[in-house]
Amino acid sequence: MDDKETLRVGVAVRRLRRSLGLTLAVVAERSGLSVPFLSQIENERARPSARSLQRVADALNTTVGDLYDAADCTRTVDVVRAEPEADAPGVRSLLRGHHQLHAMEFTGEQDTGREFQHRNDELMYVVDGAAEVEAEGRAYRLERGDTLCLSGGVRHRWRAALPGTRILVVAVADHIEAIEETRH
């Protein structure tokens, strides 16, 4: 592992700490490391020793190996190739690993008949075909190239309206706490 990859463990530390709802002060107390040093690790300005990283992992109730595995997901480039049977009905994840968003491709007849409600925002883009979406008591028909954005908490259901429909759904990952913007 090169130095740049080693430094990326800070992103994994920050993500895990936040997902556990812990402050830097709590992790500092648990690990015996200082808040400024932990902040430098998370912001990739300091490279922790093996001993320090073990103390951080212990404070977060995880292992150093798990932190490195999570850090692996912070690579900036990852290509997911199209599957050979792209026209077959199904669901395909467009991302590997643990990210701040989910991206799925739905192909063919998709109609689970159930209603969804997600904690975070979601975007639906019709690549081919058409979809019918019910959200907040209204019906929407989306055609090729149309996009629908749903805020977190909006109840919705959808179905492919034509054979061969391909829909891309991108959503903020459940482990990310969405923060509302305040306007001044």
Tab-separated table of N, CA, C and O in Angstrom, residues 71-174:
chain	number	residue	atom	x	y	z
A	71	ALA	N	-11.236	2.080	3.729
A	71	ALA	CA	-10.408	3.076	3.048
A	71	ALA	C	-10.239	2.731	1.584
A	71	ALA	O	-10.107	3.610	0.736
A	72	ASP	N	-10.257	1.440	1.275
A	72	ASP	CA	-10.139	0.991	-0.101
A	72	ASP	C	-11.239	1.585	-0.978
A	72	ASP	O	-11.057	1.804	-2.157
A	73	CYS	N	-12.395	1.853	-0.372
A	73	CYS	CA	-13.528	2.396	-1.117
A	73	CYS	C	-13.371	3.872	-1.432
A	73	CYS	O	-14.210	4.443	-2.106
A	74	THR	N	-12.330	4.500	-0.910
A	74	THR	CA	-12.165	5.928	-1.157
A	74	THR	C	-11.356	6.202	-2.421
A	74	THR	O	-11.045	7.336	-2.706
A	75	ARG	N	-11.029	5.171	-3.154
A	75	ARG	CA	-10.322	5.387	-4.415
A	75	ARG	C	-11.150	6.322	-5.286
A	75	ARG	O	-12.361	6.278	-5.269
A	76	THR	N	-10.482	7.120	-6.062
A	76	THR	CA	-11.195	8.127	-6.837
A	76	THR	C	-11.716	7.611	-8.172
A	76	THR	O	-12.576	8.232	-8.758
A	77	VAL	N	-11.203	6.492	-8.659
A	77	VAL	CA	-11.653	5.969	-9.947
A	77	VAL	C	-11.973	4.479	-9.801
A	77	VAL	O	-11.143	3.713	-9.329
A	78	ASP	N	-13.179	4.103	-10.182
A	78	ASP	CA	-13.580	2.707	-10.160
A	78	ASP	C	-14.563	2.499	-11.298
A	78	ASP	O	-15.633	3.112	-11.316
A	79	VAL	N	-14.215	1.690	-12.257
A	79	VAL	CA	-15.068	1.434	-13.412
A	79	VAL	C	-15.848	0.149	-13.177
A	79	VAL	O	-15.275	-0.881	-12.849
A	80	VAL	N	-17.156	0.227	-13.338
A	80	VAL	CA	-18.014	-0.952	-13.282
A	80	VAL	C	-18.507	-1.168	-14.707
A	80	VAL	O	-19.251	-0.348	-15.244
A	81	ARG	N	-18.074	-2.237	-15.317
A	81	ARG	CA	-18.408	-2.516	-16.709
A	81	ARG	C	-19.841	-3.019	-16.859
A	81	ARG	O	-20.384	-3.664	-15.962
A	82	ALA	N	-20.432	-2.733	-18.008
A	82	ALA	CA	-21.767	-3.237	-18.313
A	82	ALA	C	-21.737	-4.749	-18.352
A	82	ALA	O	-20.726	-5.351	-18.738
A	83	GLU	N	-22.830	-5.347	-17.931
A	83	GLU	CA	-22.924	-6.796	-17.972
A	83	GLU	C	-23.312	-7.227	-19.375
A	83	GLU	O	-24.040	-6.524	-20.078
A	84	PRO	N	-22.849	-8.406	-19.825
A	84	PRO	CA	-23.147	-8.865	-21.175
A	84	PRO	C	-24.637	-8.953	-21.485
A	84	PRO	O	-25.068	-8.655	-22.570
A	85	GLU	N	-25.438	-9.333	-20.510
A	85	GLU	CA	-26.883	-9.468	-20.701
A	85	GLU	C	-27.598	-8.217	-20.200
A	85	GLU	O	-28.568	-8.312	-19.455
A	86	ALA	N	-27.157	-7.059	-20.626
A	86	ALA	CA	-27.696	-5.799	-20.117
A	86	ALA	C	-29.182	-5.622	-20.409
A	86	ALA	O	-29.858	-4.870	-19.738
A	87	ASP	N	-29.716	-6.301	-21.438
A	87	ASP	CA	-31.123	-6.150	-21.773
A	87	ASP	C	-32.026	-7.076	-20.979
A	87	ASP	O	-33.241	-6.959	-21.025
A	88	ALA	N	-31.454	-8.025	-20.249
A	88	ALA	CA	-32.257	-8.950	-19.450
A	88	ALA	C	-32.844	-8.212	-18.249
A	88	ALA	O	-32.202	-7.344	-17.678
A	89	PRO	N	-34.089	-8.543	-17.860
A	89	PRO	CA	-34.682	-7.894	-16.693
A	89	PRO	C	-33.844	-8.140	-15.440
A	89	PRO	O	-33.276	-9.208	-15.269
A	90	GLY	N	-33.748	-7.136	-14.598
A	90	GLY	CA	-33.013	-7.305	-13.357
A	90	GLY	C	-32.568	-5.996	-12.750
A	90	GLY	O	-32.904	-4.916	-13.220
A	91	VAL	N	-31.803	-6.140	-11.682
A	91	VAL	CA	-31.274	-4.996	-10.944
A	91	VAL	C	-29.767	-5.159	-10.887
A	91	VAL	O	-29.261	-6.247	-10.623
A	92	ARG	N	-29.055	-4.077	-11.152
A	92	ARG	CA	-27.591	-4.114	-11.143
A	92	ARG	C	-27.060	-2.931	-10.357
A	92	ARG	O	-27.455	-1.786	-10.579
A	93	SER	N	-26.168	-3.206	-9.418
A	93	SER	CA	-25.516	-2.144	-8.671
A	93	SER	C	-24.461	-1.513	-9.571
A	93	SER	O	-23.722	-2.207	-10.258
A	94	LEU	N	-24.395	-0.208	-9.563
A	94	LEU	CA	-23.442	0.509	-10.402
A	94	LEU	C	-22.208	0.963	-9.631
A	94	LEU	O	-21.329	1.611	-10.194
A	95	LEU	N	-22.153	0.622	-8.353
A	95	LEU	CA	-21.012	0.968	-7.507
A	95	LEU	C	-20.579	-0.259	-6.723
A	95	LEU	O	-21.391	-1.106	-6.385
A	96	ARG	N	-19.296	-0.311	-6.431
A	96	ARG	CA	-18.776	-1.340	-5.538
A	96	ARG	C	-18.346	-0.671	-4.252
A	96	ARG	O	-17.890	0.464	-4.259
A	97	GLY	N	-18.481	-1.372	-3.155
A	97	GLY	CA	-17.985	-0.860	-1.891
A	97	GLY	C	-18.984	-0.005	-1.157
A	97	GLY	O	-20.169	0.013	-1.455
A	98	HIS	N	-18.471	0.728	-0.191
A	98	HIS	CA	-19.261	1.524	0.747
A	98	HIS	C	-19.056	2.996	0.392
A	98	HIS	O	-17.983	3.543	0.621
A	99	HIS	N	-20.068	3.634	-0.196
A	99	HIS	CA	-19.938	5.012	-0.660
A	99	HIS	C	-20.995	5.907	-0.038
A	99	HIS	O	-21.878	5.445	0.663
A	100	GLN	N	-20.932	7.176	-0.353
A	100	GLN	CA	-21.900	8.138	0.145
A	100	GLN	C	-23.183	8.124	-0.669
A	100	GLN	O	-24.117	8.845	-0.364
A	101	LEU	N	-23.236	7.324	-1.700
A	101	LEU	CA	-24.458	7.193	-2.485
A	101	LEU	C	-24.607	5.765	-2.976
A	101	LEU	O	-23.662	4.989	-2.979
A	102	HIS	N	-25.833	5.437	-3.355
A	102	HIS	CA	-26.142	4.152	-3.973
A	102	HIS	C	-26.541	4.455	-5.410
A	102	HIS	O	-27.196	5.464	-5.674
A	103	ALA	N	-26.171	3.598	-6.333
A	103	ALA	CA	-26.587	3.753	-7.719
A	103	ALA	C	-26.968	2.374	-8.249
A	103	ALA	O	-26.175	1.443	-8.180
A	104	MET	N	-28.195	2.257	-8.729
A	104	MET	CA	-28.710	0.989	-9.227
A	104	MET	C	-29.315	1.198	-10.604
A	104	MET	O	-29.877	2.260	-10.894
A	105	GLU	N	-29.211	0.172	-11.432
A	105	GLU	CA	-29.862	0.192	-12.735
A	105	GLU	C	-30.935	-0.891	-12.729
A	105	GLU	O	-30.657	-2.045	-12.410
A	106	PHE	N	-32.157	-0.512	-13.051
A	106	PHE	CA	-33.274	-1.442	-13.139
A	106	PHE	C	-33.599	-1.615	-14.609
A	106	PHE	O	-33.795	-0.637	-15.330
A	107	THR	N	-33.666	-2.868	-15.065
A	107	THR	CA	-33.936	-3.159	-16.470
A	107	THR	C	-35.148	-4.073	-16.576
A	107	THR	O	-35.267	-5.038	-15.824
A	108	GLY	N	-36.036	-3.770	-17.520
A	108	GLY	CA	-37.193	-4.624	-17.773
A	108	GLY	C	-38.350	-4.318	-16.852
A	108	GLY	O	-38.425	-3.263	-16.235
A	109	GLU	N	-39.281	-5.267	-16.784
A	109	GLU	CA	-40.497	-5.091	-15.989
A	109	GLU	C	-40.155	-5.037	-14.510
A	109	GLU	O	-39.705	-6.020	-13.945
A	110	GLN	N	-40.334	-3.910	-13.916
A	110	GLN	CA	-40.102	-3.738	-12.483
A	110	GLN	C	-41.387	-3.183	-11.874
A	110	GLN	O	-41.796	-2.077	-12.185
A	111	ASP	N	-42.024	-3.967	-11.032
A	111	ASP	CA	-43.220	-3.512	-10.334
A	111	ASP	C	-43.389	-4.383	-9.104
A	111	ASP	O	-43.995	-5.441	-9.169
A	112	THR	N	-42.815	-3.940	-8.010
A	112	THR	CA	-42.913	-4.730	-6.787
A	112	THR	C	-44.270	-4.537	-6.124
A	112	THR	O	-44.628	-5.302	-5.237
A	113	GLY	N	-45.005	-3.515	-6.536
A	113	GLY	CA	-46.293	-3.235	-5.944
A	113	GLY	C	-46.201	-2.646	-4.544
A	113	GLY	O	-47.207	-2.397	-3.906
A	114	ARG	N	-45.007	-2.416	-4.064
A	114	ARG	CA	-44.873	-1.871	-2.712
A	114	ARG	C	-44.442	-0.414	-2.731
A	114	ARG	O	-43.882	0.066	-3.712
A	115	GLU	N	-44.698	0.230	-1.636
A	115	GLU	CA	-44.339	1.635	-1.486
A	115	GLU	C	-42.985	1.736	-0.794
A	115	GLU	O	-42.673	0.935	0.083
A	116	PHE	N	-42.200	2.727	-1.192
A	116	PHE	CA	-40.879	2.952	-0.620
A	116	PHE	C	-40.854	4.296	0.094
A	116	PHE	O	-41.553	5.231	-0.288
A	117	GLN	N	-40.013	4.372	1.096
A	117	GLN	CA	-39.740	5.648	1.760
A	117	GLN	C	-38.313	5.564	2.275
A	117	GLN	O	-37.996	4.697	3.089
A	118	HIS	N	-37.454	6.428	1.752
A	118	HIS	CA	-36.047	6.407	2.118
A	118	HIS	C	-35.714	7.608	2.991
A	118	HIS	O	-36.326	8.667	2.880
A	119	ARG	N	-34.716	7.429	3.803
A	119	ARG	CA	-34.288	8.473	4.727
A	119	ARG	C	-33.689	9.668	3.987
A	119	ARG	O	-33.854	10.809	4.387
A	120	ASN	N	-32.986	9.391	2.899
A	120	ASN	CA	-32.261	10.440	2.184
A	120	ASN	C	-32.796	10.644	0.770
A	120	ASN	O	-33.667	9.916	0.304
A	121	ASP	N	-32.250	11.633	0.082
A	121	ASP	CA	-32.699	11.986	-1.264
A	121	ASP	C	-32.414	10.880	-2.268
A	121	ASP	O	-31.490	10.087	-2.107
A	122	GLU	N	-33.227	10.882	-3.328
A	122	GLU	CA	-33.102	9.877	-4.383
A	122	GLU	C	-33.396	10.544	-5.725
A	122	GLU	O	-34.254	11.412	-5.820
A	123	LEU	N	-32.665	10.121	-6.742
A	123	LEU	CA	-32.869	10.627	-8.092
A	123	LEU	C	-33.156	9.446	-9.003
A	123	LEU	O	-32.473	8.417	-8.926
A	124	MET	N	-34.163	9.580	-9.847
A	124	MET	CA	-34.510	8.539	-10.807
A	124	MET	C	-34.375	9.121	-12.209
A	124	MET	O	-34.933	10.184	-12.494
A	125	TYR	N	-33.633	8.424	-13.076
A	125	TYR	CA	-33.410	8.871	-14.452
A	125	TYR	C	-33.811	7.742	-15.384
A	125	TYR	O	-33.348	6.606	-15.230
A	126	VAL	N	-34.683	8.032	-16.352
A	126	VAL	CA	-35.129	7.022	-17.306
A	126	VAL	C	-34.161	7.012	-18.489
A	126	VAL	O	-34.112	7.952	-19.273
A	127	VAL	N	-33.397	5.931	-18.598
A	127	VAL	CA	-32.416	5.786	-19.665
A	127	VAL	C	-33.112	5.407	-20.963
A	127	VAL	O	-32.850	5.972	-22.025
A	128	ASP	N	-34.001	4.425	-20.889
A	128	ASP	CA	-34.803	3.970	-22.042
A	128	ASP	C	-36.183	3.602	-21.557
A	128	ASP	O	-36.359	3.192	-20.400
A	129	GLY	N	-37.190	3.718	-22.432
A	129	GLY	CA	-38.540	3.321	-22.081
A	129	GLY	C	-39.279	4.404	-21.323
A	129	GLY	O	-39.116	5.591	-21.583
A	130	ALA	N	-40.099	3.961	-20.360
A	130	ALA	CA	-40.905	4.894	-19.585
A	130	ALA	C	-41.219	4.277	-18.224
A	130	ALA	O	-41.183	3.064	-18.058
A	131	ALA	N	-41.531	5.147	-17.276
A	131	ALA	CA	-41.881	4.690	-15.930
A	131	ALA	C	-43.051	5.506	-15.421
A	131	ALA	O	-43.238	6.661	-15.794
A	132	GLU	N	-43.844	4.872	-14.564
A	132	GLU	CA	-44.927	5.555	-13.886
A	132	GLU	C	-44.587	5.576	-12.402
A	132	GLU	O	-44.276	4.539	-11.823
A	133	VAL	N	-44.639	6.777	-11.832
A	133	VAL	CA	-44.264	6.965	-10.432
A	133	VAL	C	-45.420	7.617	-9.693
A	133	VAL	O	-46.030	8.560	-10.201
A	134	GLU	N	-45.713	7.112	-8.510
A	134	GLU	CA	-46.665	7.757	-7.613
A	134	GLU	C	-45.865	8.276	-6.427
A	134	GLU	O	-45.128	7.520	-5.793
A	135	ALA	N	-46.015	9.576	-6.148
A	135	ALA	CA	-45.303	10.187	-5.026
A	135	ALA	C	-46.166	11.284	-4.432
A	135	ALA	O	-46.690	12.126	-5.173
A	136	GLU	N	-46.311	11.234	-3.125
A	136	GLU	CA	-47.087	12.257	-2.416
A	136	GLU	C	-48.477	12.433	-3.018
A	136	GLU	O	-48.963	13.560	-3.177
A	137	GLY	N	-49.128	11.332	-3.391
A	137	GLY	CA	-50.500	11.382	-3.888
A	137	GLY	C	-50.654	11.833	-5.326
A	137	GLY	O	-51.774	12.008	-5.797
A	138	ARG	N	-49.551	12.021	-6.036
A	138	ARG	CA	-49.629	12.433	-7.450
A	138	ARG	C	-48.972	11.384	-8.332
A	138	ARG	O	-48.044	10.700	-7.906
A	139	ALA	N	-49.443	11.276	-9.563
A	139	ALA	CA	-48.878	10.329	-10.524
A	139	ALA	C	-48.035	11.096	-11.542
A	139	ALA	O	-48.410	12.183	-11.991
A	140	TYR	N	-46.899	10.513	-11.880
A	140	TYR	CA	-45.987	11.115	-12.858
A	140	TYR	C	-45.627	10.058	-13.882
A	140	TYR	O	-45.343	8.918	-13.529
A	141	ARG	N	-45.615	10.433	-15.141
A	141	ARG	CA	-45.123	9.538	-16.189
A	141	ARG	C	-43.796	10.101	-16.663
A	141	ARG	O	-43.702	11.266	-17.059
A	142	LEU	N	-42.763	9.289	-16.585
A	142	LEU	CA	-41.428	9.693	-17.002
A	142	LEU	C	-41.078	8.982	-18.295
A	142	LEU	O	-41.241	7.765	-18.405
A	143	GLU	N	-40.589	9.722	-19.251
A	143	GLU	CA	-40.175	9.177	-20.549
A	143	GLU	C	-38.651	9.184	-20.615
A	143	GLU	O	-37.977	9.763	-19.756
A	144	ARG	N	-38.115	8.590	-21.659
A	144	ARG	CA	-36.666	8.537	-21.870
A	144	ARG	C	-36.045	9.924	-21.678
A	144	ARG	O	-36.494	10.910	-22.249
A	145	GLY	N	-35.019	9.992	-20.823
A	145	GLY	CA	-34.315	11.239	-20.568
A	145	GLY	C	-34.870	12.061	-19.423
A	145	GLY	O	-34.239	13.023	-18.992
A	146	ASP	N	-36.058	11.697	-18.902
A	146	ASP	CA	-36.651	12.440	-17.787
A	146	ASP	C	-35.983	12.057	-16.467
A	146	ASP	O	-35.514	10.933	-16.287
A	147	THR	N	-35.988	13.008	-15.548
A	147	THR	CA	-35.427	12.810	-14.214
A	147	THR	C	-36.458	13.212	-13.176
A	147	THR	O	-37.162	14.203	-13.337
A	148	LEU	N	-36.521	12.439	-12.095
A	148	LEU	CA	-37.381	12.743	-10.966
A	148	LEU	C	-36.515	12.746	-9.717
A	148	LEU	O	-35.728	11.827	-9.509
A	149	CYS	N	-36.643	13.784	-8.913
A	149	CYS	CA	-35.885	13.865	-7.671
A	149	CYS	C	-36.863	13.797	-6.508
A	149	CYS	O	-37.852	14.530	-6.480
A	150	LEU	N	-36.583	12.908	-5.569
A	150	LEU	CA	-37.426	12.740	-4.390
A	150	LEU	C	-36.630	13.128	-3.155
A	150	LEU	O	-35.525	12.620	-2.939
A	151	SER	N	-37.164	14.019	-2.350
A	151	SER	CA	-36.510	14.379	-1.093
A	151	SER	C	-36.647	13.228	-0.111
A	151	SER	O	-37.582	12.432	-0.201
A	152	GLY	N	-35.718	13.155	0.818
A	152	GLY	CA	-35.789	12.123	1.842
A	152	GLY	C	-37.126	12.165	2.556
A	152	GLY	O	-37.654	13.232	2.839
A	153	GLY	N	-37.710	10.988	2.809
A	153	GLY	CA	-38.972	10.891	3.515
A	153	GLY	C	-40.203	10.842	2.636
A	153	GLY	O	-41.306	10.585	3.123
A	154	VAL	N	-40.059	11.093	1.329
A	154	VAL	CA	-41.207	11.072	0.424
A	154	VAL	C	-41.589	9.622	0.123
A	154	VAL	O	-40.773	8.832	-0.342
A	155	ARG	N	-42.840	9.268	0.394
A	155	ARG	CA	-43.346	7.930	0.074
A	155	ARG	C	-43.588	7.856	-1.432
A	155	ARG	O	-44.135	8.798	-2.012
A	156	HIS	N	-43.189	6.733	-2.037
A	156	HIS	CA	-43.346	6.605	-3.478
A	156	HIS	C	-43.368	5.140	-3.906
A	156	HIS	O	-42.965	4.260	-3.163
A	157	ARG	N	-43.869	4.915	-5.089
A	157	ARG	CA	-43.795	3.611	-5.744
A	157	ARG	C	-43.646	3.878	-7.227
A	157	ARG	O	-43.998	4.946	-7.709
A	158	TRP	N	-43.106	2.903	-7.932
A	158	TRP	CA	-42.910	3.088	-9.363
A	158	TRP	C	-42.937	1.744	-10.077
A	158	TRP	O	-42.783	0.700	-9.454
A	159	ARG	N	-43.140	1.838	-11.388
A	159	ARG	CA	-43.095	0.638	-12.220
A	159	ARG	C	-42.672	1.025	-13.619
A	159	ARG	O	-42.887	2.157	-14.059
A	160	ALA	N	-42.057	0.061	-14.294
A	160	ALA	CA	-41.704	0.271	-15.702
A	160	ALA	C	-42.997	0.252	-16.501
A	160	ALA	O	-43.860	-0.594	-16.287
A	161	ALA	N	-43.159	1.200	-17.421
A	161	ALA	CA	-44.394	1.315	-18.192
A	161	ALA	C	-44.278	0.701	-19.583
A	161	ALA	O	-45.286	0.512	-20.250
A	162	LEU	N	-43.064	0.388	-20.016
A	162	LEU	CA	-42.846	-0.209	-21.334
A	162	LEU	C	-41.829	-1.337	-21.215
A	162	LEU	O	-40.911	-1.260	-20.384
A	163	PRO	N	-41.946	-2.361	-22.057
A	163	PRO	CA	-40.919	-3.412	-22.048
A	163	PRO	C	-39.563	-2.801	-22.409
A	163	PRO	O	-39.480	-1.847	-23.176
A	164	GLY	N	-38.505	-3.339	-21.838
A	164	GLY	CA	-37.160	-2.852	-22.139
A	164	GLY	C	-36.789	-1.563	-21.434
A	164	GLY	O	-35.762	-0.951	-21.745
A	165	THR	N	-37.601	-1.131	-20.498
A	165	THR	CA	-37.308	0.099	-19.761
A	165	THR	C	-36.039	-0.082	-18.933
A	165	THR	O	-35.824	-1.121	-18.323
A	166	ARG	N	-35.196	0.944	-18.944
A	166	ARG	CA	-33.979	0.977	-18.113
A	166	ARG	C	-34.014	2.250	-17.291
A	166	ARG	O	-34.150	3.344	-17.836
A	167	ILE	N	-33.896	2.091	-15.988
A	167	ILE	CA	-33.981	3.220	-15.071
A	167	ILE	C	-32.746	3.233	-14.184
A	167	ILE	O	-32.345	2.206	-13.646
A	168	LEU	N	-32.168	4.388	-14.026
A	168	LEU	CA	-31.029	4.593	-13.138
A	168	LEU	C	-31.555	5.282	-11.886
A	168	LEU	O	-32.223	6.317	-11.969
A	169	VAL	N	-31.278	4.696	-10.724
A	169	VAL	CA	-31.680	5.291	-9.454
A	169	VAL	C	-30.415	5.569	-8.651
A	169	VAL	O	-29.606	4.673	-8.430
A	170	VAL	N	-30.244	6.809	-8.248
A	170	VAL	CA	-29.105	7.221	-7.429
A	170	VAL	C	-29.676	7.819	-6.149
A	170	VAL	O	-30.553	8.669	-6.202
A	171	ALA	N	-29.168	7.340	-5.006
A	171	ALA	CA	-29.672	7.826	-3.721
A	171	ALA	C	-28.518	8.073	-2.767
A	171	ALA	O	-27.492	7.400	-2.832
A	172	VAL	N	-28.705	9.030	-1.883
A	172	VAL	CA	-27.745	9.247	-0.809
A	172	VAL	C	-27.802	8.018	0.081
A	172	VAL	O	-28.876	7.534	0.435
A	173	ALA	N	-26.654	7.479	0.434
A	173	ALA	CA	-26.591	6.244	1.215
A	173	ALA	C	-27.233	6.417	2.585
A	173	ALA	O	-27.201	7.498	3.172
A	174	ASP	N	-27.817	5.325	3.081
A	174	ASP	CA	-28.509	5.361	4.369
A	174	ASP	C	-27.589	5.712	5.529
A	174	ASP	O	-28.031	6.278	6.517
